[in-house]
Structures are given as C-alpha cells and as structure tokens.
Short mmCIF file of C-alpha atoms in Angstrom, two decimals:
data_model
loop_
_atom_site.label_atom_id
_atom_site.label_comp_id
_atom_site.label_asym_id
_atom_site.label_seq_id
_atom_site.Cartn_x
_atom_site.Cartn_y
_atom_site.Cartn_z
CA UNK W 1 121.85 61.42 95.58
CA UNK W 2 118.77 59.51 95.68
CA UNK W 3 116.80 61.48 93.21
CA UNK W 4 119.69 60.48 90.53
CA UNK W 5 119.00 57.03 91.30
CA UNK W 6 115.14 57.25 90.92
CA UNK W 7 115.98 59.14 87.29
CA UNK W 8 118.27 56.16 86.63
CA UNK W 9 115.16 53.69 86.48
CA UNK W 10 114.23 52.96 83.03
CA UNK W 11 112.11 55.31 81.38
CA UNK W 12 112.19 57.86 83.64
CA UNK W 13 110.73 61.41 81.80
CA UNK W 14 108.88 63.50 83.80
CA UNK W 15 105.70 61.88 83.60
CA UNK W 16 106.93 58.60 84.06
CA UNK W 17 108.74 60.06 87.02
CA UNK W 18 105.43 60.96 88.44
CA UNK W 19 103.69 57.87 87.27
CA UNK W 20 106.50 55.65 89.30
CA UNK W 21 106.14 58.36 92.43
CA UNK W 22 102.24 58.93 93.28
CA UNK W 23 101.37 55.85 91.89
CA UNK W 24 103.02 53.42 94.20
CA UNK W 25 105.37 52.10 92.24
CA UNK W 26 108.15 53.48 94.57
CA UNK W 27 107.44 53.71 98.09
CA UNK W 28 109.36 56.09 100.62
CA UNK W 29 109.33 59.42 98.51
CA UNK W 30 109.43 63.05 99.70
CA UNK W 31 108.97 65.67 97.05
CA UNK W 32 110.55 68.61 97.60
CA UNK W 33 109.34 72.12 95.62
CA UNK W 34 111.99 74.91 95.74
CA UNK W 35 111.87 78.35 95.33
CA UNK W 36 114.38 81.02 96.06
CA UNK W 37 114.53 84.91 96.68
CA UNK W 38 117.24 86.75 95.86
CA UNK W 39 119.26 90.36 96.06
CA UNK W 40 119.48 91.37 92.26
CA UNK W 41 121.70 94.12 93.59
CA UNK W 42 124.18 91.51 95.70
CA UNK W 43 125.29 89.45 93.44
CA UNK W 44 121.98 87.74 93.55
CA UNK W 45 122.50 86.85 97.21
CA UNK W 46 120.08 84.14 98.51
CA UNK W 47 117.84 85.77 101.52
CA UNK W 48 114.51 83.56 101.16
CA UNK W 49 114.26 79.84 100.42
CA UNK W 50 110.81 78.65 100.14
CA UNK W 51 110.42 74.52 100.76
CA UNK W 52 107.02 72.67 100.21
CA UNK W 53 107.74 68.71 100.97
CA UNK W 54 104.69 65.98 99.67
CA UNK W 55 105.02 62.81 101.25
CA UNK W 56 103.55 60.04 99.03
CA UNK W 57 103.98 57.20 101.91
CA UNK W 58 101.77 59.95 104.43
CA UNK W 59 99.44 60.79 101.70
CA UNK W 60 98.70 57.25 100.67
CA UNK W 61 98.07 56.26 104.35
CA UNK W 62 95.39 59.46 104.49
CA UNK W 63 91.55 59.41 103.84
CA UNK W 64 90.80 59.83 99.66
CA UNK W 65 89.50 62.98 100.84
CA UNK W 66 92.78 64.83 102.30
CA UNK W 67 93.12 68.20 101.60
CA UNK W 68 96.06 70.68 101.30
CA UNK W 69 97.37 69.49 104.90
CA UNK W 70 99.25 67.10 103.08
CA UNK W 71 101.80 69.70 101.96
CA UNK W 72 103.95 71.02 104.84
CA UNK W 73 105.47 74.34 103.52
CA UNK W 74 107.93 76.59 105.26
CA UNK W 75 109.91 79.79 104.44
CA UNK W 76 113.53 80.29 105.09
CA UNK W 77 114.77 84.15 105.19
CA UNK W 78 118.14 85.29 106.10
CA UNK W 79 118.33 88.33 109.01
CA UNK W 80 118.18 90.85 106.50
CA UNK W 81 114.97 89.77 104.56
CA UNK W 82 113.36 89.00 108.16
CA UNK W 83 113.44 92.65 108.30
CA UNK W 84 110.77 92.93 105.53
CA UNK W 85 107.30 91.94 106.23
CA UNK W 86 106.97 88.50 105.08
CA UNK W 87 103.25 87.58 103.09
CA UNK W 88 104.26 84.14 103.97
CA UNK W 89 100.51 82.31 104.15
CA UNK W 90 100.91 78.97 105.30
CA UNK W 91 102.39 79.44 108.77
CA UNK W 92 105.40 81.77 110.14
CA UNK W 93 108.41 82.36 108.35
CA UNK W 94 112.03 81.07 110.13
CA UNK W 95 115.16 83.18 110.16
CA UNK W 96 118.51 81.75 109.42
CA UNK W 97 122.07 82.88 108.78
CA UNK W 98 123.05 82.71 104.45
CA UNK W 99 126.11 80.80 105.83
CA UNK W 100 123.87 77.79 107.22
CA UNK W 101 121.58 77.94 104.46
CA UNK W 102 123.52 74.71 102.93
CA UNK W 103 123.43 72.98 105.78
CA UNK W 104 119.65 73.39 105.85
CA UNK W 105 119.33 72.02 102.58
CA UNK W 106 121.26 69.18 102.92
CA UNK W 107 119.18 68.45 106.77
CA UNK W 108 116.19 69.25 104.12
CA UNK W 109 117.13 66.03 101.59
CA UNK W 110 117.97 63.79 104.58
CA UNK W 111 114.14 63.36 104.83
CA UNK W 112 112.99 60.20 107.14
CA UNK W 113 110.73 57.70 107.17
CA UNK W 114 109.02 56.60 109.80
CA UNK W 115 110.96 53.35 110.85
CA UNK W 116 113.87 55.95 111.06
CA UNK W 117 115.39 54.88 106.84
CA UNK W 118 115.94 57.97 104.52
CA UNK W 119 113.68 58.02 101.87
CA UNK W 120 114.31 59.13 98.38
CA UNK W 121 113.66 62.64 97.50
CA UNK W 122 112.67 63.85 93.90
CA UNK W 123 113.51 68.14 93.50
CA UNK W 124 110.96 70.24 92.13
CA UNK W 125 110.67 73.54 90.66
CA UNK W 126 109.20 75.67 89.03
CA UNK W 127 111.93 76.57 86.42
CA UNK W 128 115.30 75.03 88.00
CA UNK W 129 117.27 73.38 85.48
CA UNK W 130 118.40 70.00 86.21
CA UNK W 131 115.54 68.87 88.63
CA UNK W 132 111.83 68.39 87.94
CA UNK W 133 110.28 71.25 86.60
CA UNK W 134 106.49 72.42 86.22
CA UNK W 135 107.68 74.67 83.14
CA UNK W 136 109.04 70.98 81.15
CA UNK W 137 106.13 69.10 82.29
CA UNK W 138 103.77 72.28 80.50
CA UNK W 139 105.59 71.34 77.55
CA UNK W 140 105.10 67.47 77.99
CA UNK W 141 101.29 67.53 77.99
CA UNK W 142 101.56 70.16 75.00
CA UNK W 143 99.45 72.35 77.01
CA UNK W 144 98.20 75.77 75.07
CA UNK W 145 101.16 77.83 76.12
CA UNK W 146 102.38 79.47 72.73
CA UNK W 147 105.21 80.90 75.34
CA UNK W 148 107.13 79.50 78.37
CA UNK W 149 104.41 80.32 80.30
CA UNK W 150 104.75 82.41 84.53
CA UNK W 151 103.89 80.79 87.90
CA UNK W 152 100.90 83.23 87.13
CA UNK W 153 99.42 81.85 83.90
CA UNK W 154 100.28 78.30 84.67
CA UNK W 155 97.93 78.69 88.19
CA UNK W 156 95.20 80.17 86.27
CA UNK W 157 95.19 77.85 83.70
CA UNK W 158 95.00 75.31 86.20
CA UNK W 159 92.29 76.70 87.87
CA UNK W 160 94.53 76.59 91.30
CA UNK W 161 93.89 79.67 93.85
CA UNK W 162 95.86 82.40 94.39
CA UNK W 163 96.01 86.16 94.50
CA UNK W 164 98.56 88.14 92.71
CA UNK W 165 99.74 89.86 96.16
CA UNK W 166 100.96 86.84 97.56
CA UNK W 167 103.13 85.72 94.66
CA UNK W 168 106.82 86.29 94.77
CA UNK W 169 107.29 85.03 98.49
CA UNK W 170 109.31 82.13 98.49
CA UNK W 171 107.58 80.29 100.75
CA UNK W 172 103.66 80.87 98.85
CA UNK W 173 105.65 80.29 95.51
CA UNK W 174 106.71 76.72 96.43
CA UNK W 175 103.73 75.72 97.65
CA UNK W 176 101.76 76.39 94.83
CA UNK W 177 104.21 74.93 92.50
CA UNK W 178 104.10 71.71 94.27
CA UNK W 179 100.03 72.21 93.75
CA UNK W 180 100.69 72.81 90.42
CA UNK W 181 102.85 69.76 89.90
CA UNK W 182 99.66 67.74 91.32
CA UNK W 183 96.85 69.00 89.17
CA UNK W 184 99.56 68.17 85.96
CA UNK W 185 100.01 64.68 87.24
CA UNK W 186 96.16 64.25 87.97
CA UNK W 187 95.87 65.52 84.08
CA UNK W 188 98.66 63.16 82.98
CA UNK W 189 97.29 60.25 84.92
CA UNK W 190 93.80 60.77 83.33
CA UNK W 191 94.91 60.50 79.88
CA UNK W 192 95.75 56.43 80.70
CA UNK W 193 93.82 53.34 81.10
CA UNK W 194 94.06 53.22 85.17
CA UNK W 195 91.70 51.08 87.17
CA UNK W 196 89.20 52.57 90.02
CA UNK W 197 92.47 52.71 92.43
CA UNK W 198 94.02 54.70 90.51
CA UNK W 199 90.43 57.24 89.47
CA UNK W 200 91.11 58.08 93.01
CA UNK W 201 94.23 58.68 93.37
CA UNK W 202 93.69 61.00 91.12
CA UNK W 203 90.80 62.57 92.36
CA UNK W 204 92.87 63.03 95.42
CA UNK W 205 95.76 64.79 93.96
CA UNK W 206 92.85 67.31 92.09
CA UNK W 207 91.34 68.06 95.67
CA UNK W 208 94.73 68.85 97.47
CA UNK W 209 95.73 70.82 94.15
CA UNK W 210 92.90 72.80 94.49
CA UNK W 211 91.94 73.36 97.79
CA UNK W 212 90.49 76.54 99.01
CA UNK W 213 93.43 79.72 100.45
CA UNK W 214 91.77 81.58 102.64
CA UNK W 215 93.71 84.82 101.50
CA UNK W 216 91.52 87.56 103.84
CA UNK W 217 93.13 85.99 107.09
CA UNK W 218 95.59 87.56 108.76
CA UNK W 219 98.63 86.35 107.84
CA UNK W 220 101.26 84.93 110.76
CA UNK W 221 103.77 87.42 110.18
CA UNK W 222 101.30 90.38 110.23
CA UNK W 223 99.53 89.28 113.54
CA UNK W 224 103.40 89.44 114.95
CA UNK W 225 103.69 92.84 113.30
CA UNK W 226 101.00 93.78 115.05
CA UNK W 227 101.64 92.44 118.09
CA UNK W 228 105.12 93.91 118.25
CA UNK W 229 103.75 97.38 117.17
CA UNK W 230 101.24 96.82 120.62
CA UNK W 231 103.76 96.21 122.58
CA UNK W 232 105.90 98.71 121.62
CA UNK W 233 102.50 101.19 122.08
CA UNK W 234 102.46 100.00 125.67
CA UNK W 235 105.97 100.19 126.35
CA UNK W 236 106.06 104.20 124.98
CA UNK W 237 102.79 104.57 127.86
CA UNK W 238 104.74 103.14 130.71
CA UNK W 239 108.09 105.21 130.10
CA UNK W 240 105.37 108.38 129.41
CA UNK W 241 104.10 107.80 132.80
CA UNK W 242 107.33 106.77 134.50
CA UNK W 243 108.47 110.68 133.13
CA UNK W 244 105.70 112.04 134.68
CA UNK W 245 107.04 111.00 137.89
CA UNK W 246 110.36 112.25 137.73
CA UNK W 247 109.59 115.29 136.11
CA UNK W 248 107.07 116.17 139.53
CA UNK W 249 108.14 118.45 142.14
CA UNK W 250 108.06 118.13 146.24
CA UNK W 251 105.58 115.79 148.06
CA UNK W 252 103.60 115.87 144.98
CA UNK W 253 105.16 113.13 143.07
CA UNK W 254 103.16 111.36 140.44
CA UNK W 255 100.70 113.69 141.58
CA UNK W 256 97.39 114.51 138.87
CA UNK W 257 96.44 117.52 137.87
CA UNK W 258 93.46 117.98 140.81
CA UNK W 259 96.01 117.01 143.52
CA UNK W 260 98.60 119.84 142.28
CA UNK W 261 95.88 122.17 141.81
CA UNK W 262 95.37 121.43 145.97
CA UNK W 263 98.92 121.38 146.59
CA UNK W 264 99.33 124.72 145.47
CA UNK W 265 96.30 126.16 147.22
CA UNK W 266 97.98 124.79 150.07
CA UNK W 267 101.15 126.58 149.95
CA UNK W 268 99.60 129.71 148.95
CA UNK W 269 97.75 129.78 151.83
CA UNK W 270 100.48 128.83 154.49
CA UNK W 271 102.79 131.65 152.46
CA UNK W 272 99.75 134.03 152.57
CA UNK W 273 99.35 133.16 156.95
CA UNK W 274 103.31 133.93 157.60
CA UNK W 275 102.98 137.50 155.86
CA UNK W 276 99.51 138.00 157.67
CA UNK W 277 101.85 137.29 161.09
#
C-alpha cells in the first residue's frame, strides 16, 4: 500500500514521517484520520466510521492563512446507527450498508490527484495500532502525560476546541484527531532550525489546528430531525382534517361548526312545518 512505501523511506518515525509529509519533501499526500463506532454488545460490530482526509498538495496551494476548510470530514453510519441522532458537526452524516463498508475504505485510500494519479495516503489515528497514531507521537515529544493520555486530555492540553457532548461521534472524533496531529507537528517542527518557509508552515498548521467550532449551531442532523418532526406535524393536520370530512353527515360535509349549527335549525324547522300541516 502506499503508506508502507512512504514508512519504507529511511528514517521514517513518526516525526520524521510528518517532517517528510507537511514539509514538502513528498508531494501528492492525503492523510487520512480514522475513527470507528462500535456495538460492544455485537461482537463489536462496526456501525459508524468517522474519516477526516488533509491534503498537503491542496493545503500548500492555499493562502498561509487557511483555516479548518482544509480538512474535509465525513461520517459513515450503518442503517441501524442512522436511527440514532447523529451530533455529527461538520456537515451531514451518510448511511451505508456494514457489508460495503470495505469497499468504502478501499474507494477511501484510492485518493486522487488532480492530474487524475493516486496519491499516497499516510493512516492516522488516534490509538490504532499499526498506523500513525496521536497517542505514540504524545510519547515522542515526551509530553507531560504521566498516563496514556484520552482524546479528551490530549485536546485540552493542546488548547484545541471542543465540548465534551460532541465527543464519541465518529465523525467529530476524527476530525479533531487529525487537528490534533497538526498542532503536534507544528510543536515538533518548532523545536528545529527551519527557515522563514518553514515559520509558516507552521504557523499554518497552528491556525487550522485551532480554529474556532461553532458548537451552539444547529447541527445538520438536528435541523433534519426537526424538519422531519414538521413534516410529520403537518401530515397528522391534513389526515385530522381529511377525518373531519368523512366523519360529516348529509349535505353538510366538511361543514364547521356555525354551518351545522344552521343546518340543523334548518331541518328543525321544515320537521316542525310538516307536523304544523
């Protein structure tokens, strides 16, 4: 795969990784944060797959001042997690099937660049063994963690936002790994001897790391929920009134109250004339 063949260059520990990555010294790199959800009771089923992808050629063609656009982030859930409302912040989740969940992934690596060539993709997580992982980088820049240190701890130490609520969505959890990953690189990369380039490549890495969330918004999947629940209030109106029609008697059909009131007066009067005759 071609992240083994970027971890076959010489040298290659995590920082070195990240060294050869964001600072130019291999173009045509995705990096790809993963998180997954699981069923604890299922055999630890898969139902949510959360994918944040960095593009180093995109970002080094953007403005020094790019912000947390650079990181597209999506969230995979299978039917029975869709079912759940999603706190998925960074745009609206997608449903698909466990059993094309590996094709997804593999579609997922098969990233392009733009004259149509695949580029190389490096796998991040936060604690997936066998990829690039924010928990061994921690441990690389002996950062004050007496214990392998949460998602949680690691973002505050890092100064990166988030609220507690959020956490433990796939989707949210990826992309702020991936942020996390930044702000340790920009931390790595400012313990060298770099030249101006490099000062601001690493001041752009801090800005997209810690770019503001705007938590209070209403999140995609909850102005759905909504929607769906006005709908649905609309729909129970219609059939209420469409009852009230075939529950009415005579020529009074659909009639309101003050028309039956009339209607009645009506009859009572022509029954009240034929007993007068």
């Amino acid at each position: 795969m071609a992240e083994e063949k970027l971890r076959e260059l010489p040298g290659t520990d995590s920082i070195h990784l990240l060294r050869r990555v964001l600072l130019q010294e291999v173009t045509d790199v995705t990096i790809v944060s993963l998180d997954f959800g699981y069923i604890p009771h299922e055999e630890n089923k898969v139902t949510q797959i959360g994918i944040s992808t960095f593009s180093t050629n995109k970002w080094r063609q953007l403005s020094l001042a790019v912000d947390a656009s650079a990181i597209r982030s999506r969230c995979i859930r299978t039917p029975i997690k869709s079912l759940i409302t999603s706190n998925f912040i960074f745009g609206e989740f997608e449903t698909i099937y466990r059993r094309n969940l590996v094709d997804f992934l593999r579609e997922t690596w098969a990233q392009k660049s733009p004259d149509g060539t695949t580029q190389r993709v490096v796998l991040y997580s936060f604690a997936l063994e066998g990829v690039l992982d924010l928990n061994t980088i921690t441990k690389t820049l002996e950062l004050p963690f007496k214990t392998r240190p949460s998602l949680t701890r690691i973002l505050k130490y890092l100064e990166i936002p988030f609220q507690e609520e959020y956490l433990h969505d796939a989707g949210n959890d990826a992309h702020l790994t991936l942020r996390g990953l930044l702000m340790l690189a920009a931390i790595a990369f400012r313990r060298m001897e770099v030249d101006e380039v490099v000062r601001g490549r690493i001041k752009s890495l801090k800005t997209i790391a810690l770019d503001s969330i705007e938590f209070d918004l209403v999140t995609p999947d909850e102005m759905k929920r909504r929607q769906r629940d006005e709908d649905a209030r609309k729909a129970a109106e219609l059939r209420a009134k469409q009852g009230q029609v075939i529950k009415s008697d005579g020529d009074w059909l659909g009639a309101d109250d003050e028309e039956a009131c009339l209607g009645g007066s009506c009859l009572d009067s022509r029954t009240s004339s034929k007993h007068s005759i």
